[in-house]
Amino acid sequence: MDGVKTRISLWDGVDCDDSPLIFGVKLVRESSEPNDQDDSLGILLISIHEVSTLCVHDLRTRLQKQVLSLPSDFVFCTVKGWPLSREQESQLKIKQIVTEERSILLKRKYEKPKVGIKGKDGQPIGFIFSDFSEQLNQSRQDVFEQVLSYKGICRNFQFLDPNGWPVSNQQETELTVMDILVGSCVTVDVKLEPSPKRDAEFSPPDRLPIKRLKGLRDLSFRSSKDVERQQSADTSNIGVTSSTAKQILISYVRAEAAEHAITLKEELSALGFSVYLDVHEISSGVDWQDSLNFAVSNCETFVPLVTHRYGETQWTNREVKLADVLGKFIIPVSFLETWPPRCLAIQFASTQYILWKPLDQLSPDMTWNHDIRKWDRKYIQMVAEQIGDRVKNLNMPTQDALERVPTLIKRKTILKSCACVTESNSQALTSDREGHPLIVVCLHPAEKEFGAQLKKFLETKNYDVWCTTELQIDYADSIPASQEACSQSLDDKQQLASLQRFQEKADEAGVILFVLSKAFAKSRTCQQQVFYCEHRKRVIPIQYEQFCMPGWMRMLIGTKGQETVSDETHKDALLCRLKRALDPTARESAGATMNEAKISCAVERLRQTLDIDTCVYIAGSTKFYNQSSEAICRSIGANLAALDMVTLVTGGFYGVGETIGRSFYEESQRLFYHHDTWHILPEYDTQDRTSQAQQNKDGTFQLINYGKTLFLGDSVRERETIVARAFNICILVEGGPGAAHEVVEFSWNDHIVIPVCCTGGAAGGSFNVPDKIFEIPRGVSVKNWSVLSDQSASPDRIGKTVAKIIQDLQNTMKADTSRELSSPKSMMPWATSLYSTKCRRNIQSCNQSIPQSDTSPQKQKTSLTRMNTLIL
């Protein structure tokens, strides 16, 4: 107590009555600089008697009343700056923590201590919140998630102990943060390679210029079909381009044309063009919309490899629409037997394309020559030369170009709802539609009477309304099972004119209304209209009747936010949404954006936790309906365990997932293989799923008693979206509506589904699963694929065949990765986000470099933003 007496003696001469004294309240700085002064928060009035008698804990109430700028949560500190616990507050008197300057020291309280992260050169990198007792292998995840991922640094770093000695991965499980802590900091060794020179044409600026606009006006675009676009002048305003560069972006479905895209890129590069492959996948810390925007916006020519699934996967769907909206010169390479593609018929109705092979090589009697998995080098060279000729014509005088390039349809339309496009965009012509706002109603002729009533109602509210039933067009009442089944070719001038009429009306409209019905879901024409409008326009879905939505409709429109005709208030609700959508002062809710960010974060956590390259996801029924399914599942699990590199992932449900997962786990243990078995479950689900999984009464789920369990997502549906984005391969056995939804998600994300067709259910084609899952993946033999449909095949044979298919797919993916890495510019040079997951895993030894700052002028970015729906 001698120290206390010394400090009290400083108050000699002060009246020892109840008169209040002034005490300063300071917030202790967390800076390591010794000369930095603490922040003054205010003063506290308290008597000398209370200083000696009251406990430190009693100060909290008084501080909250007298100091306005008090932190939301804090701890008291001693005169040396040491923090006190709540228990210690009740044991110490106020006089014991008052400094000689009559100050009371506080420190901001965090849930966990702040730990600084610095490089081995002593330069600060950031900080994390971590317990000092936490093992280093757990802190590694915190360092990457909280610091390195946002700086664009590879996660391949190494902790250093206080002597500067590297800590191995094995030692990380034995050491804690405290063991390597030096002055509230830990040191890491992050080896950064020199950043490659950035391409000004394809490099996004580090920070976009902030530009104030009086307001966004309605905009019209010069389409890719517009011959008066003056391509050279337009592209020169997008970025800093060279006079000789011919930037070409190749867009493709990875499952169908990855090898073709790489080979075509090589041939075009040999002709002297700068060629880049499309954005396939976005890694953490990089916004997919920014990456997609810069990739498409800054190319001069957009070359889609139109295979059967092109436009039906999330990336190709986004890319081709954005390219069209921005008026890019589009040169499709068609691998189809008929033109245009079934989902892009409206956009590509009048677009000139290049055949992947000469017409004489595609005659009906040469069916062997239609296998798009084999593209001879001589034909690739021929296509590259044709693309080169068209690209070279872009910078020629307009009249000369028109004579040499096939005639394109001239079309100038108004894209009223593309609010993301600013007035500074050189490719946008500002104009206003005269008269009342236009609303386009897309519906099937079976609901023509309802459409007429809706049109009459909206016209009384001062809207112009146009219904698609006014077109003279054939509304096919069946959607073909595949692109090959499409027999329609747009040789009919009346049919072509109708599609162009719809295109112009849709582009001019402020809002699109989809009247959803059974007939609408089955109509090929209605499907084409949805594919064209979604993501370009603000859309409002109207549910005309109850029906089972097919997968393509769920992916494009979603199951939420629909106005139901049977609801008595649906007209009032519709008017409210129309007014909001058309009001230029209204701003869309950030809910969809936040949900997208949340899902992306969960996907990234999966990628950081699991070795995605080796993962195989299991989907299927929670109960067995086929008498041989259970034996097949056990065989699949056991045979997968015999492979060298496989990580099995289930959804944590009973039935197929439980049987394959447990068989895989037990066989791995028996063989002494270190294969991981993971179960991905949602945090909770409001629906009662006790018959499907180990669910608690509060909706949460229990840990699985074998393997490892990871909880992601706030519902089963959200979990399904997350796993479909993350994993490349899915095995489907039987399956009901839930498994069918997972399959739709996997297909939409351009990932491979292996259906064991002989088990029936979704795997046999039920529940509206997409037909594309039954197509033979590249790298898999026809013989092995046919075993999956063989009802007479034994469970043992099916299990061995599935394992062989997995092995073949993994080898194919590794070969693609190796080939992509062998080409230094096969991806955009400014974003590692353009690498696939496989690429990122295989180049961890070569740490990702940080882009250097770029001071070159850039136009404000333009992107095709999410309107009223969200593509997953």
mmCIF file of N, CA and C in Angstrom, residues 699-754:
data_model
loop_
_atom_site.group_PDB
_atom_site.id
_atom_site.type_symbol
_atom_site.label_atom_id
_atom_site.label_comp_id
_atom_site.label_asym_id
_atom_site.label_seq_id
_atom_site.Cartn_x
_atom_site.Cartn_y
_atom_site.Cartn_z
ATOM 1 N N GLY A 699 -34.296 -26.852 -34.522
ATOM 2 C CA GLY A 699 -34.004 -26.736 -35.947
ATOM 3 C C GLY A 699 -32.546 -26.924 -36.305
ATOM 4 N N THR A 700 -31.655 -26.944 -35.313
ATOM 5 C CA THR A 700 -30.238 -27.162 -35.589
ATOM 6 C C THR A 700 -29.970 -28.645 -35.831
ATOM 7 N N PHE A 701 -28.762 -28.932 -36.307
ATOM 8 C CA PHE A 701 -28.409 -30.309 -36.643
ATOM 9 C C PHE A 701 -27.256 -30.789 -35.773
ATOM 10 N N GLN A 702 -27.196 -32.097 -35.577
ATOM 11 C CA GLN A 702 -26.183 -32.698 -34.725
ATOM 12 C C GLN A 702 -24.938 -33.069 -35.532
ATOM 13 N N LEU A 703 -23.827 -33.210 -34.807
ATOM 14 C CA LEU A 703 -22.601 -33.696 -35.427
ATOM 15 C C LEU A 703 -22.779 -35.144 -35.867
ATOM 16 N N ILE A 704 -22.173 -35.493 -37.000
ATOM 17 C CA ILE A 704 -22.184 -36.881 -37.462
ATOM 18 C C ILE A 704 -21.107 -37.638 -36.688
ATOM 19 N N ASN A 705 -21.404 -38.853 -36.290
ATOM 20 C CA ASN A 705 -20.516 -39.581 -35.388
ATOM 21 C C ASN A 705 -19.337 -40.268 -36.086
ATOM 22 N N TYR A 706 -19.074 -39.937 -37.339
ATOM 23 C CA TYR A 706 -17.863 -40.416 -38.007
ATOM 24 C C TYR A 706 -17.439 -39.330 -39.004
ATOM 25 N N GLY A 707 -16.162 -39.282 -39.311
ATOM 26 C CA GLY A 707 -15.686 -38.245 -40.209
ATOM 27 C C GLY A 707 -15.701 -36.881 -39.543
ATOM 28 N N LYS A 708 -15.785 -35.833 -40.362
ATOM 29 C CA LYS A 708 -15.776 -34.461 -39.876
ATOM 30 C C LYS A 708 -17.039 -33.748 -40.360
ATOM 31 N N THR A 709 -17.564 -32.845 -39.532
ATOM 32 C CA THR A 709 -18.803 -32.138 -39.853
ATOM 33 C C THR A 709 -18.528 -30.650 -39.954
ATOM 34 N N LEU A 710 -19.075 -30.019 -40.992
ATOM 35 C CA LEU A 710 -18.955 -28.578 -41.183
ATOM 36 C C LEU A 710 -20.351 -28.004 -41.382
ATOM 37 N N PHE A 711 -20.685 -26.942 -40.641
ATOM 38 C CA PHE A 711 -22.007 -26.329 -40.725
ATOM 39 C C PHE A 711 -21.929 -25.060 -41.574
ATOM 40 N N LEU A 712 -22.703 -25.038 -42.655
ATOM 41 C CA LEU A 712 -22.719 -23.896 -43.566
ATOM 42 C C LEU A 712 -24.141 -23.647 -44.055
ATOM 43 N N GLY A 713 -24.563 -22.396 -44.067
ATOM 44 C CA GLY A 713 -25.878 -22.040 -44.595
ATOM 45 C C GLY A 713 -26.947 -22.000 -43.521
ATOM 46 N N ASP A 714 -27.988 -21.216 -43.782
ATOM 47 C CA ASP A 714 -29.092 -21.054 -42.838
ATOM 48 C C ASP A 714 -30.302 -21.899 -43.191
ATOM 49 N N SER A 715 -30.163 -22.765 -44.173
ATOM 50 C CA SER A 715 -31.244 -23.674 -44.546
ATOM 51 C C SER A 715 -30.656 -24.764 -45.429
ATOM 52 N N VAL A 716 -31.431 -25.820 -45.630
ATOM 53 C CA VAL A 716 -30.970 -26.901 -46.493
ATOM 54 C C VAL A 716 -30.801 -26.395 -47.924
ATOM 55 N N ARG A 717 -31.741 -25.565 -48.380
ATOM 56 C CA ARG A 717 -31.636 -25.034 -49.740
ATOM 57 C C ARG A 717 -30.374 -24.187 -49.914
ATOM 58 N N GLU A 718 -30.067 -23.387 -48.908
ATOM 59 C CA GLU A 718 -28.864 -22.569 -48.984
ATOM 60 C C GLU A 718 -27.624 -23.436 -48.978
ATOM 61 N N ARG A 719 -27.636 -24.489 -48.169
ATOM 62 C CA ARG A 719 -26.520 -25.436 -48.159
ATOM 63 C C ARG A 719 -26.339 -26.064 -49.537
ATOM 64 N N GLU A 720 -27.442 -26.405 -50.187
ATOM 65 C CA GLU A 720 -27.366 -27.016 -51.512
ATOM 66 C C GLU A 720 -26.727 -26.064 -52.525
ATOM 67 N N THR A 721 -27.066 -24.786 -52.422
ATOM 68 C CA THR A 721 -26.458 -23.795 -53.309
ATOM 69 C C THR A 721 -24.961 -23.696 -53.079
ATOM 70 N N ILE A 722 -24.551 -23.726 -51.827
ATOM 71 C CA ILE A 722 -23.132 -23.586 -51.473
ATOM 72 C C ILE A 722 -22.320 -24.757 -52.010
ATOM 73 N N VAL A 723 -22.771 -25.986 -51.755
ATOM 74 C CA VAL A 723 -21.985 -27.151 -52.179
ATOM 75 C C VAL A 723 -21.943 -27.262 -53.700
ATOM 76 N N ALA A 724 -23.029 -26.852 -54.371
ATOM 77 C CA ALA A 724 -23.054 -26.933 -55.831
ATOM 78 C C ALA A 724 -22.066 -25.966 -56.457
ATOM 79 N N ARG A 725 -21.805 -24.853 -55.796
ATOM 80 C CA ARG A 725 -20.819 -23.908 -56.308
ATOM 81 C C ARG A 725 -19.391 -24.385 -56.057
ATOM 82 N N ALA A 726 -19.210 -25.072 -54.942
ATOM 83 C CA ALA A 726 -17.850 -25.387 -54.510
ATOM 84 C C ALA A 726 -17.272 -26.644 -55.150
ATOM 85 N N PHE A 727 -18.072 -27.706 -55.274
ATOM 86 C CA PHE A 727 -17.531 -29.004 -55.677
ATOM 87 C C PHE A 727 -17.694 -29.249 -57.172
ATOM 88 N N ASN A 728 -16.693 -29.880 -57.764
ATOM 89 C CA ASN A 728 -16.684 -30.105 -59.211
ATOM 90 C C ASN A 728 -17.469 -31.335 -59.638
ATOM 91 N N ILE A 729 -17.578 -32.326 -58.749
ATOM 92 C CA ILE A 729 -18.173 -33.614 -59.119
ATOM 93 C C ILE A 729 -19.224 -34.014 -58.097
ATOM 94 N N CYS A 730 -20.354 -34.505 -58.575
ATOM 95 C CA CYS A 730 -21.429 -34.983 -57.716
ATOM 96 C C CYS A 730 -21.900 -36.352 -58.216
ATOM 97 N N ILE A 731 -22.038 -37.313 -57.306
ATOM 98 C CA ILE A 731 -22.603 -38.633 -57.635
ATOM 99 C C ILE A 731 -24.049 -38.648 -57.164
ATOM 100 N N LEU A 732 -24.958 -39.023 -58.040
ATOM 101 C CA LEU A 732 -26.391 -39.036 -57.726
ATOM 102 C C LEU A 732 -26.923 -40.467 -57.775
ATOM 103 N N VAL A 733 -27.506 -40.913 -56.652
ATOM 104 C CA VAL A 733 -28.140 -42.235 -56.563
ATOM 105 C C VAL A 733 -29.583 -42.026 -56.120
ATOM 106 N N GLU A 734 -30.526 -42.558 -56.917
ATOM 107 C CA GLU A 734 -31.954 -42.324 -56.669
ATOM 108 C C GLU A 734 -32.194 -40.810 -56.568
ATOM 109 N N GLY A 735 -32.898 -40.368 -55.531
ATOM 110 C CA GLY A 735 -33.098 -38.936 -55.340
ATOM 111 C C GLY A 735 -34.513 -38.480 -55.596
ATOM 112 N N GLY A 736 -35.000 -37.602 -54.697
ATOM 113 C CA GLY A 736 -36.311 -37.002 -54.837
ATOM 114 C C GLY A 736 -36.195 -35.539 -55.237
ATOM 115 N N PRO A 737 -37.196 -34.703 -54.914
ATOM 116 C CA PRO A 737 -37.162 -33.279 -55.289
ATOM 117 C C PRO A 737 -35.961 -32.536 -54.718
ATOM 118 N N GLY A 738 -35.561 -32.850 -53.474
ATOM 119 C CA GLY A 738 -34.408 -32.169 -52.883
ATOM 120 C C GLY A 738 -33.125 -32.463 -53.628
ATOM 121 N N ALA A 739 -32.893 -33.737 -53.923
ATOM 122 C CA ALA A 739 -31.702 -34.113 -54.688
ATOM 123 C C ALA A 739 -31.754 -33.527 -56.095
ATOM 124 N N ALA A 740 -32.954 -33.453 -56.671
ATOM 125 C CA ALA A 740 -33.106 -32.865 -58.004
ATOM 126 C C ALA A 740 -32.695 -31.389 -57.989
ATOM 127 N N HIS A 741 -33.051 -30.682 -56.912
ATOM 128 C CA HIS A 741 -32.646 -29.280 -56.802
ATOM 129 C C HIS A 741 -31.131 -29.153 -56.737
ATOM 130 N N GLU A 742 -30.484 -30.035 -55.983
ATOM 131 C CA GLU A 742 -29.022 -30.016 -55.925
ATOM 132 C C GLU A 742 -28.420 -30.246 -57.305
ATOM 133 N N VAL A 743 -28.993 -31.163 -58.047
ATOM 134 C CA VAL A 743 -28.482 -31.473 -59.378
ATOM 135 C C VAL A 743 -28.620 -30.262 -60.303
ATOM 136 N N VAL A 744 -29.746 -29.569 -60.222
ATOM 137 C CA VAL A 744 -29.942 -28.361 -61.027
ATOM 138 C C VAL A 744 -28.865 -27.332 -60.691
ATOM 139 N N GLU A 745 -28.591 -27.176 -59.404
ATOM 140 C CA GLU A 745 -27.570 -26.219 -58.976
ATOM 141 C C GLU A 745 -26.195 -26.620 -59.514
ATOM 142 N N PHE A 746 -25.847 -27.893 -59.426
ATOM 143 C CA PHE A 746 -24.555 -28.354 -59.930
ATOM 144 C C PHE A 746 -24.443 -28.092 -61.438
ATOM 145 N N SER A 747 -25.494 -28.397 -62.164
ATOM 146 C CA SER A 747 -25.473 -28.202 -63.608
ATOM 147 C C SER A 747 -25.354 -26.726 -63.963
ATOM 148 N N TRP A 748 -26.064 -25.861 -63.230
ATOM 149 C CA TRP A 748 -26.029 -24.418 -63.482
ATOM 150 C C TRP A 748 -24.626 -23.862 -63.239
ATOM 151 N N ASN A 749 -23.894 -24.484 -62.328
ATOM 152 C CA ASN A 749 -22.539 -24.039 -62.017
ATOM 153 C C ASN A 749 -21.481 -24.710 -62.879
ATOM 154 N N ASP A 750 -21.903 -25.370 -63.964
ATOM 155 C CA ASP A 750 -20.974 -25.990 -64.907
ATOM 156 C C ASP A 750 -20.143 -27.073 -64.238
ATOM 157 N N HIS A 751 -20.759 -27.800 -63.316
ATOM 158 C CA HIS A 751 -20.094 -28.908 -62.644
ATOM 159 C C HIS A 751 -20.706 -30.234 -63.088
ATOM 160 N N ILE A 752 -20.012 -31.309 -62.832
ATOM 161 C CA ILE A 752 -20.368 -32.612 -63.393
ATOM 162 C C ILE A 752 -21.208 -33.420 -62.414
ATOM 163 N N VAL A 753 -22.283 -34.001 -62.923
ATOM 164 C CA VAL A 753 -23.125 -34.903 -62.146
ATOM 165 C C VAL A 753 -23.018 -36.293 -62.763
ATOM 166 N N ILE A 754 -22.778 -37.293 -61.914
ATOM 167 C CA ILE A 754 -22.700 -38.691 -62.372
ATOM 168 C C ILE A 754 -23.961 -39.402 -61.875
#
